[in-house]
Coordinates of C-alpha atoms in Angstrom, one line a residue:
X619 CA 141.0 40.9 -182.3
X620 CA 140.1 42.2 -178.8
X621 CA 137.1 40.2 -177.4
X622 CA 134.4 43.6 -177.2
X623 CA 135.5 44.1 -180.7
X624 CA 134.6 40.0 -181.6
X625 CA 131.0 40.6 -179.4
X626 CA 129.7 43.5 -181.8
X627 CA 128.9 41.6 -184.9
X628 CA 126.8 39.0 -183.4
X629 CA 124.9 42.1 -181.3
X630 CA 124.4 43.8 -184.2
X631 CA 123.5 40.4 -185.9
X632 CA 120.8 40.0 -183.0
X633 CA 119.3 43.6 -183.4
X634 CA 118.9 42.7 -187.2
X635 CA 116.9 39.7 -186.5
X636 CA 114.9 40.9 -184.1
X637 CA 113.5 44.5 -185.6
X638 CA 111.1 45.0 -183.1
X639 CA 114.1 44.8 -180.0
X640 CA 115.9 47.6 -182.6
X641 CA 113.2 49.6 -182.6
X642 CA 112.1 49.3 -178.6
X643 CA 116.2 50.4 -178.0
X644 CA 116.0 53.4 -180.7
X645 CA 112.4 55.0 -178.6
X646 CA 113.8 54.1 -175.2
X647 CA 117.3 56.2 -176.1
X648 CA 115.6 59.0 -178.2
X649 CA 112.7 59.4 -174.8
X650 CA 116.0 59.5 -172.2
X651 CA 117.6 62.3 -174.3
X652 CA 114.6 64.0 -174.5
X653 CA 113.1 64.2 -171.1
X654 CA 117.1 63.3 -169.0
X655 CA 120.3 64.3 -170.7
X656 CA 118.0 67.6 -172.7
X657 CA 117.1 68.7 -168.9
X658 CA 120.5 68.8 -167.4
X659 CA 122.6 70.2 -169.9
X660 CA 119.8 72.9 -170.8
X661 CA 120.0 73.6 -167.0
X662 CA 123.7 73.7 -167.1
X663 CA 124.1 76.3 -170.2
X664 CA 121.7 78.0 -168.4
X665 CA 123.6 78.4 -165.1
X666 CA 127.1 78.0 -167.4
X667 CA 126.5 80.0 -170.5
X668 CA 125.7 83.7 -171.5
X669 CA 125.2 84.8 -174.3
X670 CA 127.1 81.7 -175.9
X671 CA 130.2 83.0 -174.0
X672 CA 131.3 80.3 -170.8
X673 CA 130.9 81.9 -167.4
X674 CA 131.2 80.9 -164.1
X675 CA 129.2 84.2 -163.2
X676 CA 126.3 82.4 -161.8
X677 CA 127.6 79.7 -159.4
X678 CA 130.4 82.3 -157.9
X679 CA 127.9 84.5 -157.2
X680 CA 126.7 82.1 -155.0
X681 CA 129.2 80.3 -153.3
X682 CA 130.3 84.3 -152.3
X683 CA 126.6 84.4 -150.7
X684 CA 126.7 83.6 -146.9
X685 CA 124.0 83.1 -147.0
X686 CA 123.4 80.5 -149.7
X687 CA 126.6 78.7 -147.9
X688 CA 125.3 78.5 -145.3
X689 CA 121.6 76.7 -147.1
X690 CA 124.0 74.5 -148.3
X691 CA 125.6 73.4 -145.1
X692 CA 122.3 73.5 -143.3
X693 CA 120.9 70.9 -146.4
X694 CA 124.0 68.6 -145.6
X695 CA 122.6 68.2 -141.5
X696 CA 119.0 67.8 -141.4
X697 CA 119.6 65.1 -144.1
X698 CA 122.3 63.9 -142.2
X699 CA 120.2 64.0 -138.8
X700 CA 117.2 63.1 -141.1
X701 CA 119.9 59.9 -142.2
X702 CA 120.5 58.6 -138.8
X703 CA 117.6 59.6 -137.1
X704 CA 115.4 57.8 -139.6
X705 CA 117.8 54.4 -139.9
X706 CA 117.8 54.3 -136.1
X707 CA 114.3 54.3 -136.4
X708 CA 114.1 52.2 -139.1
X709 CA 116.2 49.7 -137.7
X710 CA 114.1 48.9 -134.4
X711 CA 110.7 48.8 -136.0
X712 CA 112.4 46.3 -139.1
X713 CA 114.4 44.5 -136.0
X714 CA 111.0 44.2 -134.5
X715 CA 108.8 43.0 -136.7
X716 CA 111.8 40.0 -137.3
X717 CA 112.8 38.9 -133.8
X718 CA 109.8 39.8 -131.3
X719 CA 107.2 37.3 -133.0
X720 CA 104.5 39.5 -133.3
X721 CA 101.5 38.7 -134.2
X722 CA 100.3 38.7 -137.9
X723 CA 97.8 41.0 -136.8
X724 CA 99.9 43.2 -134.7
X725 CA 102.8 42.9 -137.8
X726 CA 99.8 44.2 -140.3
X727 CA 98.6 47.4 -138.0
X728 CA 102.4 48.6 -137.8
X729 CA 102.4 48.4 -141.4
X730 CA 99.7 50.2 -142.3
X731 CA 100.4 53.1 -139.9
X732 CA 104.6 53.1 -141.0
X733 CA 103.2 53.6 -144.1
X734 CA 100.5 56.5 -144.0
X735 CA 103.6 58.6 -144.3
X736 CA 104.7 57.3 -147.9
X737 CA 101.4 57.5 -149.5
X738 CA 100.1 60.9 -148.1
X739 CA 102.4 64.6 -149.4
X740 CA 105.7 64.3 -147.8
X741 CA 104.8 67.7 -146.3
X742 CA 101.5 66.1 -144.2
X743 CA 103.5 65.6 -141.6
X744 CA 104.5 68.8 -141.4
X745 CA 100.9 70.3 -140.9
X746 CA 100.4 67.6 -138.1
X747 CA 102.8 68.6 -136.3
X748 CA 102.3 72.8 -136.6
X749 CA 98.4 71.6 -135.2
X750 CA 100.4 69.9 -132.4
X751 CA 103.3 72.0 -131.6
X752 CA 102.0 75.5 -132.9
X753 CA 101.4 78.7 -131.0
X754 CA 97.2 77.7 -131.1
X755 CA 98.9 73.2 -131.2
X756 CA 97.4 71.0 -128.7
X757 CA 99.9 69.8 -127.0
X758 CA 101.9 73.0 -126.5
X759 CA 98.7 75.5 -125.8
X760 CA 96.1 72.7 -124.8
X761 CA 97.6 70.5 -122.9
X762 CA 100.9 72.3 -121.5
X763 CA 99.6 76.0 -121.5
X764 CA 102.1 77.8 -124.0
X765 CA 101.3 80.5 -125.0
X766 CA 103.3 82.0 -128.4
X767 CA 105.6 78.5 -128.8
X768 CA 107.7 78.5 -131.8
X769 CA 107.4 75.7 -133.7
X770 CA 109.8 76.8 -136.7
X771 CA 113.6 75.6 -137.0
X772 CA 115.6 72.6 -137.3
X773 CA 114.1 70.3 -135.0
X774 CA 110.7 71.0 -135.4
X775 CA 112.0 70.3 -139.6
X776 CA 114.2 67.1 -138.7
X777 CA 111.7 65.4 -136.8
X778 CA 108.8 66.3 -138.8
X779 CA 111.3 64.5 -142.2
X780 CA 112.4 61.6 -140.3
X781 CA 109.0 60.9 -139.1
X782 CA 108.2 61.6 -143.3
X783 CA 110.8 59.3 -144.6
X784 CA 112.0 56.7 -142.0
X785 CA 108.7 53.8 -143.0
X786 CA 112.0 54.0 -145.9
X787 CA 114.7 52.3 -143.8
X788 CA 112.1 50.2 -141.8
X789 CA 111.4 48.9 -146.2
X790 CA 114.3 48.5 -146.6
X791 CA 115.9 46.7 -144.0
X792 CA 113.0 44.8 -143.0
X793 CA 113.1 42.0 -145.7
X794 CA 116.7 41.9 -144.8
X795 CA 116.0 41.0 -141.6
X796 CA 114.3 38.4 -142.4
X797 CA 116.3 36.9 -145.1
X798 CA 119.0 36.1 -142.4
X799 CA 119.7 32.4 -141.8
X800 CA 118.9 32.2 -138.1
X801 CA 121.4 29.1 -137.8
X802 CA 124.0 31.7 -138.1
X803 CA 122.2 33.3 -135.1
X804 CA 121.5 29.8 -133.3
X805 CA 125.1 28.5 -133.8
X806 CA 127.0 31.7 -132.2
X807 CA 124.6 31.0 -129.0
X808 CA 125.5 27.5 -128.5
X809 CA 128.4 28.4 -127.7
X810 CA 128.2 30.2 -125.5
X811 CA 128.1 34.1 -126.6
X812 CA 125.1 35.9 -125.0
X813 CA 122.2 38.1 -127.1
X814 CA 123.7 41.1 -126.8
X815 CA 127.1 39.8 -128.4
X816 CA 124.9 37.8 -131.1
X817 CA 123.7 40.7 -132.0
X818 CA 126.4 43.0 -132.0
X819 CA 129.1 40.5 -133.4
X820 CA 126.5 38.8 -136.6
X821 CA 123.0 40.7 -136.2
X822 CA 124.6 44.2 -137.0
X823 CA 127.5 43.3 -139.7
X824 CA 125.3 41.6 -141.9
X825 CA 122.9 44.5 -141.7
X826 CA 125.4 47.0 -142.2
X827 CA 125.3 47.2 -146.1
X828 CA 121.4 47.5 -145.6
X829 CA 121.9 50.8 -142.9
X830 CA 124.3 52.0 -145.0
X831 CA 121.9 51.9 -148.1
X832 CA 119.3 53.1 -146.0
X833 CA 120.6 55.6 -144.4
X834 CA 121.8 57.1 -148.1
X835 CA 118.1 56.7 -149.6
X836 CA 116.8 58.8 -146.6
X837 CA 119.5 61.4 -146.3
X838 CA 118.9 61.9 -150.4
X839 CA 115.1 62.1 -149.4
X840 CA 115.6 64.9 -147.3
X841 CA 118.1 66.8 -149.8
X842 CA 115.7 66.5 -151.7
X843 CA 112.8 67.6 -149.8
X844 CA 111.6 71.3 -150.3
X845 CA 108.4 72.4 -148.9
X846 CA 108.5 70.3 -145.3
X847 CA 111.6 72.9 -144.4
X848 CA 109.3 75.1 -146.6
X849 CA 106.4 74.7 -143.9
X850 CA 108.6 74.3 -140.7
X851 CA 112.0 75.7 -141.4
X852 CA 111.4 79.0 -142.6
X853 CA 113.3 81.6 -141.9
X854 CA 115.4 80.7 -139.5
X855 CA 116.8 77.3 -141.2
X856 CA 116.6 77.7 -145.1
X857 CA 117.9 75.0 -147.2
X858 CA 118.6 74.5 -150.2
X859 CA 116.0 73.6 -152.0
X860 CA 113.8 76.4 -150.5
X861 CA 115.9 78.9 -151.7
X862 CA 116.0 77.9 -154.8
X863 CA 112.3 77.7 -154.8
X864 CA 111.7 81.5 -153.7
X865 CA 114.4 82.0 -156.1
X866 CA 113.0 81.1 -158.8
X867 CA 108.9 81.7 -157.3
X868 CA 109.7 84.8 -155.9
X869 CA 112.2 86.7 -157.6
X870 CA 111.8 85.2 -160.9
X871 CA 115.3 84.8 -160.6
X872 CA 116.0 81.2 -162.9
X873 CA 119.8 81.5 -163.6
X874 CA 120.1 81.7 -160.1
X875 CA 117.7 79.0 -159.9
X876 CA 119.4 76.9 -161.4
X877 CA 122.8 78.0 -159.6
X878 CA 121.5 76.6 -156.5
X879 CA 120.0 74.1 -157.5
X880 CA 123.6 72.9 -158.6
X881 CA 125.3 73.0 -155.6
X882 CA 122.9 70.1 -154.3
X883 CA 124.3 68.1 -157.4
X884 CA 127.5 67.0 -155.9
X885 CA 126.6 65.8 -152.8
X886 CA 122.7 64.2 -154.9
X887 CA 125.8 62.4 -157.2
X888 CA 127.9 61.0 -154.4
X889 CA 124.8 59.6 -152.4
X890 CA 124.3 57.7 -155.8
X891 CA 126.8 56.3 -156.1
X892 CA 128.0 55.5 -152.8
X893 CA 124.1 53.2 -152.8
X894 CA 125.0 51.8 -155.6
X895 CA 127.5 50.6 -154.2
X896 CA 126.2 49.4 -150.7
X897 CA 123.3 47.9 -152.6
X898 CA 125.7 45.6 -155.0
X899 CA 127.0 44.4 -151.7
X900 CA 124.2 43.6 -150.3
X901 CA 123.7 39.6 -150.2
X902 CA 127.4 39.6 -149.9
X903 CA 127.0 37.1 -146.8
X904 CA 123.5 35.8 -146.1
X905 CA 122.7 34.0 -149.8
X906 CA 124.4 30.4 -149.8
X907 CA 123.4 26.9 -151.5
X908 CA 122.2 25.4 -148.3
X909 CA 118.7 26.3 -147.5
X910 CA 118.2 28.8 -145.1
X911 CA 116.1 28.1 -141.2
X912 CA 113.9 31.7 -141.8
X913 CA 112.8 30.8 -138.9
X914 CA 112.7 33.5 -136.4
X915 CA 114.9 33.8 -133.5
X916 CA 114.2 34.4 -129.8
X917 CA 117.1 36.5 -130.0
X918 CA 115.5 38.7 -127.8
X919 CA 115.1 38.5 -123.9
X920 CA 111.8 40.0 -122.3
X921 CA 112.8 43.3 -121.2
X922 CA 114.5 44.2 -124.6
X923 CA 110.8 42.9 -126.5
X924 CA 109.2 44.9 -124.4
X925 CA 111.4 48.1 -124.6
X926 CA 111.3 47.3 -128.1
X927 CA 107.9 47.1 -128.4
X928 CA 107.1 49.7 -126.6
X929 CA 108.9 51.9 -128.5
X930 CA 107.1 51.3 -131.3
X931 CA 104.3 51.0 -130.4
X932 CA 105.1 55.2 -129.4
X933 CA 105.9 55.5 -132.4
X934 CA 103.4 54.0 -134.1
X935 CA 100.5 56.0 -131.9
X936 CA 102.2 59.4 -132.7
X937 CA 101.9 58.9 -136.4
X938 CA 98.2 57.8 -135.9
X939 CA 97.8 60.9 -133.7
X940 CA 99.5 62.8 -136.5
X941 CA 97.0 61.4 -139.0
X942 CA 93.5 61.8 -136.8
X943 CA 94.7 65.2 -136.1
X944 CA 94.4 66.1 -139.0
X945 CA 90.6 64.9 -139.7
X946 CA 90.0 66.2 -136.9
X947 CA 91.3 69.8 -138.1
X948 CA 89.5 69.2 -141.5
X949 CA 86.2 68.7 -140.0
X950 CA 86.2 72.2 -137.1
X951 CA 85.7 75.2 -138.2
X952 CA 88.9 77.1 -137.6
X953 CA 91.6 74.6 -134.9
X954 CA 92.3 75.9 -132.0
X955 CA 90.3 78.7 -132.5
X956 CA 86.3 77.6 -133.2
X957 CA 85.9 73.7 -132.3
X958 CA 82.8 73.9 -134.2
X959 CA 81.9 70.6 -136.3
X960 CA 81.6 71.9 -140.3
X961 CA 81.9 70.0 -143.9
X962 CA 83.1 73.3 -144.9
X963 CA 86.4 72.4 -145.5
X964 CA 85.0 69.3 -147.9
X965 CA 82.4 71.4 -149.3
X966 CA 85.6 73.6 -150.6
X967 CA 87.7 70.8 -151.5
X968 CA 84.9 69.2 -154.0
X969 CA 83.4 72.2 -155.4
X970 CA 86.6 74.6 -156.2
X971 CA 88.8 71.9 -155.4
X972 CA 87.2 69.5 -157.5
X973 CA 89.4 70.7 -160.9
X974 CA 92.8 70.7 -158.9
X975 CA 91.4 66.9 -157.6
X976 CA 90.1 66.0 -161.8
X977 CA 93.7 67.2 -163.1
X978 CA 95.8 65.0 -160.2
X979 CA 93.8 61.6 -161.3
X980 CA 93.9 62.7 -164.7
X981 CA 97.0 62.3 -164.7
X982 CA 98.4 59.6 -162.3
X983 CA 95.8 57.7 -165.5
X984 CA 98.1 58.7 -167.7
X985 CA 101.5 58.4 -165.3
X986 CA 100.4 54.8 -163.5
X987 CA 100.6 52.9 -167.1
X988 CA 103.2 54.3 -169.1
X989 CA 105.7 54.7 -166.0
X990 CA 104.9 50.9 -165.1
X991 CA 105.1 50.0 -168.5
X992 CA 108.4 51.9 -169.3
X993 CA 110.2 50.4 -166.2
X994 CA 109.7 46.9 -167.1
X995 CA 110.5 47.4 -171.1
X996 CA 113.7 49.1 -170.0
X997 CA 114.4 46.8 -166.8
X998 CA 114.0 43.3 -169.3
X999 CA 116.2 45.4 -172.0
X1000 CA 118.8 45.6 -169.5
X1001 CA 118.7 42.5 -167.8
X1002 CA 118.3 39.9 -170.3
X1003 CA 119.6 41.9 -173.5
X1004 CA 122.8 42.3 -174.8
X1005 CA 123.6 45.7 -177.0
X1006 CA 125.4 48.6 -177.5
X1007 CA 125.2 50.7 -174.7
X1008 CA 123.2 49.3 -172.4
X1009 CA 125.0 49.7 -169.0
X1010 CA 124.8 53.5 -169.8
X1011 CA 120.7 53.2 -170.6
X1012 CA 120.7 51.8 -167.1
X1013 CA 122.3 54.3 -165.5
X1014 CA 120.6 57.4 -167.4
X1015 CA 117.1 55.9 -167.0
X1016 CA 118.6 56.2 -162.9
X1017 CA 119.2 60.5 -163.3
X1018 CA 116.5 61.4 -163.2
X1019 CA 115.5 59.5 -160.0
X1020 CA 118.8 60.8 -158.2
X1021 CA 118.7 63.9 -158.5
X1022 CA 116.7 66.3 -155.6
X1023 CA 113.2 66.7 -157.0
X1024 CA 114.5 70.8 -157.7
X1025 CA 117.2 70.0 -160.1
X1026 CA 114.8 67.9 -162.4
X1027 CA 112.3 70.7 -161.8
X1028 CA 113.7 73.1 -162.7
X1029 CA 115.7 71.4 -165.4
X1030 CA 112.4 70.7 -167.0
X1031 CA 110.9 74.1 -167.0
X1032 CA 114.2 75.5 -168.1
X1033 CA 114.0 72.5 -171.2
X1034 CA 110.5 73.1 -172.5
X1035 CA 109.2 76.8 -171.8
X1036 CA 111.3 77.7 -174.6
X1037 CA 111.2 77.0 -178.4
X1038 CA 112.0 74.2 -179.9
X1039 CA 110.4 72.0 -177.9
X1040 CA 107.7 73.6 -176.1
X1041 CA 105.8 71.9 -173.4
X1042 CA 105.4 74.3 -171.2
X1043 CA 101.5 74.5 -169.2
X1044 CA 100.7 70.5 -170.5
X1045 CA 100.0 67.6 -169.3
X1046 CA 102.4 66.3 -171.5
X1047 CA 105.6 67.9 -169.0
X1048 CA 103.4 66.5 -165.8
X1049 CA 103.5 62.9 -167.1
X1050 CA 106.6 62.9 -168.7
X1051 CA 108.5 64.4 -164.8
X1052 CA 106.7 61.9 -163.4
X1053 CA 107.2 58.7 -166.3
X1054 CA 110.8 59.7 -165.9
X1055 CA 111.5 60.2 -162.4
X1056 CA 109.5 57.5 -160.7
X1057 CA 109.8 55.0 -163.2
X1058 CA 113.3 53.9 -161.9
X1059 CA 111.4 51.8 -158.8
X1060 CA 110.0 49.5 -162.1
X1061 CA 113.6 48.8 -163.6
X1062 CA 115.0 48.0 -160.6
X1063 CA 112.2 45.6 -159.6
X1064 CA 112.6 44.2 -162.8
X1065 CA 115.9 44.0 -163.3
X1066 CA 116.3 42.4 -159.5
X1067 CA 113.9 39.5 -160.6
X1068 CA 115.4 39.1 -163.6
X1069 CA 118.6 38.0 -162.4
X1070 CA 116.3 35.4 -160.2
X1071 CA 114.9 33.7 -163.3
X1072 CA 117.1 31.2 -164.8
X1073 CA 117.2 31.7 -168.5
X1074 CA 117.0 28.4 -169.9
X1075 CA 113.4 29.0 -169.3
X1076 CA 113.5 31.4 -171.8
X1077 CA 115.7 29.8 -173.9
X1078 CA 113.4 26.9 -173.6
X1079 CA 110.4 28.3 -175.5
X1080 CA 112.6 30.0 -178.2
X1081 CA 114.6 26.5 -178.4
X1082 CA 110.9 25.1 -178.8
X1083 CA 110.1 27.5 -182.2
X1084 CA 108.2 30.3 -179.9
X1085 CA 109.6 34.0 -181.0
X1086 CA 110.5 36.6 -178.9
X1087 CA 107.9 38.7 -179.0
X1088 CA 105.7 35.0 -177.8
X1089 CA 108.5 34.0 -174.9
X1090 CA 108.0 37.2 -173.5
X1091 CA 103.9 37.4 -174.0
X1092 CA 104.0 33.5 -172.6
X1093 CA 107.5 33.4 -170.4
X1094 CA 108.8 36.6 -169.0
X1095 CA 105.7 38.7 -168.6
X1096 CA 103.9 37.1 -165.6
X1097 CA 107.6 36.5 -164.6
X1098 CA 108.0 40.4 -164.6
X1099 CA 104.2 40.7 -163.7
X1100 CA 105.1 41.9 -159.6
X1101 CA 107.8 44.3 -160.9
X1102 CA 104.6 45.7 -163.2
X1103 CA 102.5 46.1 -160.4
X1104 CA 105.0 47.6 -158.2
X1105 CA 106.3 50.5 -160.6
X1106 CA 101.9 51.1 -161.0
X1107 CA 101.7 50.7 -157.4
X1108 CA 105.2 53.8 -156.7
X1109 CA 103.8 55.9 -159.8
X1110 CA 100.1 56.0 -159.2
X1111 CA 101.7 57.2 -155.2
X1112 CA 104.2 59.3 -156.5
X1113 CA 101.8 61.0 -159.5
X1114 CA 98.9 61.7 -156.2
X1115 CA 101.7 63.3 -153.4
X1116 CA 104.8 64.0 -155.6
X1117 CA 105.9 68.2 -155.5
X1118 CA 109.1 68.9 -155.3
X1119 CA 109.6 68.2 -159.0
X1120 CA 106.6 69.1 -160.5
X1121 CA 106.1 72.3 -158.7
X1122 CA 108.7 74.7 -161.2
X1123 CA 106.0 72.3 -164.4
X1124 CA 102.3 73.0 -163.5
X1125 CA 100.6 76.0 -164.7
X1126 CA 96.8 77.4 -164.5
X1127 CA 95.4 74.7 -167.6
X1128 CA 97.4 72.1 -164.9
X1129 CA 96.9 72.0 -162.0
X1130 CA 98.5 69.6 -158.7
X1131 CA 96.5 68.8 -155.7
X1132 CA 99.7 68.7 -153.8
X1133 CA 100.5 72.3 -155.1
X1134 CA 97.3 72.6 -154.0
X1135 CA 97.4 71.9 -150.6
X1136 CA 100.9 74.4 -150.4
X1137 CA 99.2 77.2 -151.4
X1138 CA 96.1 76.6 -148.2
X1139 CA 99.1 76.2 -146.2
X1140 CA 101.1 79.8 -147.1
X1141 CA 97.2 81.3 -147.4
X1142 CA 96.9 80.2 -143.5
X1143 CA 93.9 78.4 -144.8
X1144 CA 94.7 75.3 -142.7
X1145 CA 91.1 73.3 -142.7
X1146 CA 91.0 73.8 -146.0
X1147 CA 94.2 72.6 -146.2
X1148 CA 93.7 69.2 -143.8
X1149 CA 90.9 68.5 -146.5
X1150 CA 92.7 68.4 -149.5
X1151 CA 95.6 66.5 -147.5
X1152 CA 92.5 63.4 -146.6
X1153 CA 91.0 63.6 -149.7
X1154 CA 94.5 62.5 -151.4
X1155 CA 95.2 59.9 -148.0
X1156 CA 92.3 58.4 -149.3
X1157 CA 92.5 57.3 -152.8
X1158 CA 95.9 56.6 -153.1
X1159 CA 94.0 53.4 -150.9
X1160 CA 92.0 53.1 -152.5
X1161 CA 94.1 52.7 -155.5
X1162 CA 96.9 50.8 -154.1
X1163 CA 94.1 48.5 -152.4
X1164 CA 92.5 48.2 -156.7
X1165 CA 96.6 47.1 -158.0
X1166 CA 96.5 45.0 -154.8
X1167 CA 92.7 43.5 -155.7
X1168 CA 94.4 42.4 -159.5
X1169 CA 97.4 40.9 -159.0
X1170 CA 95.9 38.6 -156.7
X1171 CA 93.8 37.7 -158.9
X1172 CA 96.4 36.9 -161.3
X1173 CA 97.8 34.5 -159.1
X1174 CA 96.4 31.6 -160.6
X1175 CA 97.1 28.0 -161.4
X1176 CA 100.3 29.0 -163.8
X1177 CA 101.4 32.2 -162.9
X1178 CA 104.5 33.0 -161.3
X1179 CA 104.5 32.3 -157.7
X1180 CA 106.7 35.3 -157.1
X1181 CA 103.4 37.2 -158.8
X1182 CA 101.8 38.0 -155.3
X1183 CA 104.4 39.8 -153.7
X1184 CA 102.4 43.1 -153.7
X1185 CA 99.5 41.2 -152.7
X1186 CA 100.6 40.2 -150.0

């Protein structure tokens, strides 16, 4: 009998002995089938099935359309450029924070400024970019006197996306640089190597997995972004997510939009597979059985330190400038034409736009706890329990996160717009889209934390007679609180700022603030769009602060020492 066959009776007996576990696994499989597998299957069916017959006409019409093929290659080019520029920028920031001995206050200020693009709608920097470099832009028109400056195309789209997404690379690389044992670099210096050689032969190779992972994350983020190209690329640089959106909303061609979105499926899946490969290798050098010296090494010369700090300050000031410009534009009658102070734009936000804000907050209030609980539950089961299909469940839970939002949104539109499951126009479809797309953060965080916790803690509890439920509540739950709150934070941010998937499932009954901002942009109501953006950023910061405060309160005697990771 094979080893696998020998294990099956034990797994089945364990599930029968823990009916709650069996019910939880069955319920998760049902939800994953309904909100992950079913929409993708319906999207594929819409493209490849016509009147019950297999057909390749839909995808063939896209592949033979030169304009759409050009949009595909444009998407790959944009994603590559954003990935390279954003990763380099993120590494510069992370290296400066880890190696240049900045004060804690300076690092905090940089963190806040860098995180601004992550807690605001993804096209907010595009709005600030237009205010700066557009035909009536502050820099191009007012300072440089350029008349009719062109702001649309690859360069502006690439810059806006790089500024928006490079914080992802920063957050990915900074912990890796901080975790490197400084003894490794110190020994190289003591052997006579120059600082430049130490950086090239020791530090950089240790960061290679993180650099690769950061590039893949940024590439995927750019591949999924349709709002920034919609605002800045225009007809001069079409990309596939924008083309798919216009195909559906402009031409009402659902099959064509689905076929266009599927063209992104291959690079998206390749990125996901490559990302998992590099993530699996990220600790291959730095984790040892000995205590590592985490004291920051003085591995940067004074001139290099000044260059690095100056570069970080310049980028930070540019980000702050964009958001201050956004605030200023929300407080004047018409930016670039009438600079008179007014609160009219905010009056519109809190009168005509009040329902949009209320709908968005309700959706966020529903999705945030559900997403946090879903992430912790599935992550805990995958990390701690043995059952058939465990790996498949983990991979299935990551599909919606790995795919561009355009694919997920169109899949939901096709799957839930007609019988037998009609969820179109309800809050359920929006909440489900958020939970099963962004709950992956809580899943991955929970799995990572569980891998760091010795199983003997739970085994000791059960050995003393505690049930699985009691063990989970008294032992495991305090340990996974950081993962739960990480899931809460991401779910709240995304519920307030995401647009790429949910723009396809909003309706008259439920409207989202990000969609409203985009509508204002297309209607050239820039002041109102700026006011909405400022309000969203303020709400998100308040929400994240509240989540951090709650987590700080849980840092009490007896709680897990890692419970304050998010609150730090």
